[in-house]
Amino acid sequence: MNSADSAKNVEQVIASLKSLVDEADRIVVFTGAGISTESGIATYRGTDGLWIKYDWEKYASIDYFRKDPSYYWSFFRDVRHDMMVEAQPSASHKAVAELERQGRVSTVITQNIDGLHQKAGSEHILELHGNTTRFYCCDCRAPYGMDEVKKILDEECPVHCKKCNGIVRPDVVLYGEMLPVNVIDEAQREAKICDLLIVIGSSLVVYPAANLPYEAKLSGAKLVIINIDPTPLDSVADLVIHNPAGEVFPQAVGYEGSK
Ligand code: ZN
């Protein structure tokens, strides 16, 4: 395929996506890691090689956290804090937020824990796996923010609660924990009442990611899947796009920053 052909294909894809978005009154956007790749999250390795010191099977596991919470907190201090501060929403995150401001997107459902939809300005967000920029005390549930835990980390590791001295933990679903049932229930309700569900950057292989677009479809919604690689739901989608989201989604919804 020469470059003129591929440019024409991208234009066609954008036009098809635009017409589905224009026809819809209630859109749900479902996002996975692919939308944050363009924000540098996946490729972030820090500047000093500290990243490789940490084993994700330890810092992302509830069993290991219970055994040695200081491992997670060292990882947060050395790697994750700066990574989260530096990560910026992509044009696709911003375009989703813009559609919500216009009253077109009712809900963003995300598998990501990076908080980039919030940074972009989205408000109604259902986080299936929690958010790694929020924290709470394991004992009294007191909430903590990024700056607060960073300050405590200058004094001690792991982070203890200022109110009850319990261990503070990230507000994410760690390996070995259940997904939050109330969030999944609400995500299912939203999927059933939308008239267009747009998947951005999810391979749709794990539950409940694999289910939600299917439920939307069964309830009569149109389904768009934007993902670099094929997904198991491609065959039931109304439009499947294998381009990077940043090349097609912001343009299709007329997001100004895409120009
Ligand atoms: Zn506490």
PDB file of C-alpha atoms in Angstrom, residues 31 47 188 236 256:
ATOM      1  CA  THR A  31     -10.544   2.507  27.678  1.00  0.00           C
ATOM      2  CA  THR A  47      16.026   8.338  34.108  1.00  0.00           C
ATOM      3  CA  GLN A 188     -22.923  -2.825  33.173  1.00  0.00           C
ATOM      4  CA  VAL A 236     -19.610  -8.199  16.393  1.00  0.00           C
ATOM      5  CA  GLU A 256      -9.453  21.153  18.469  1.00  0.00           C
TER       6      GLU A 256
END
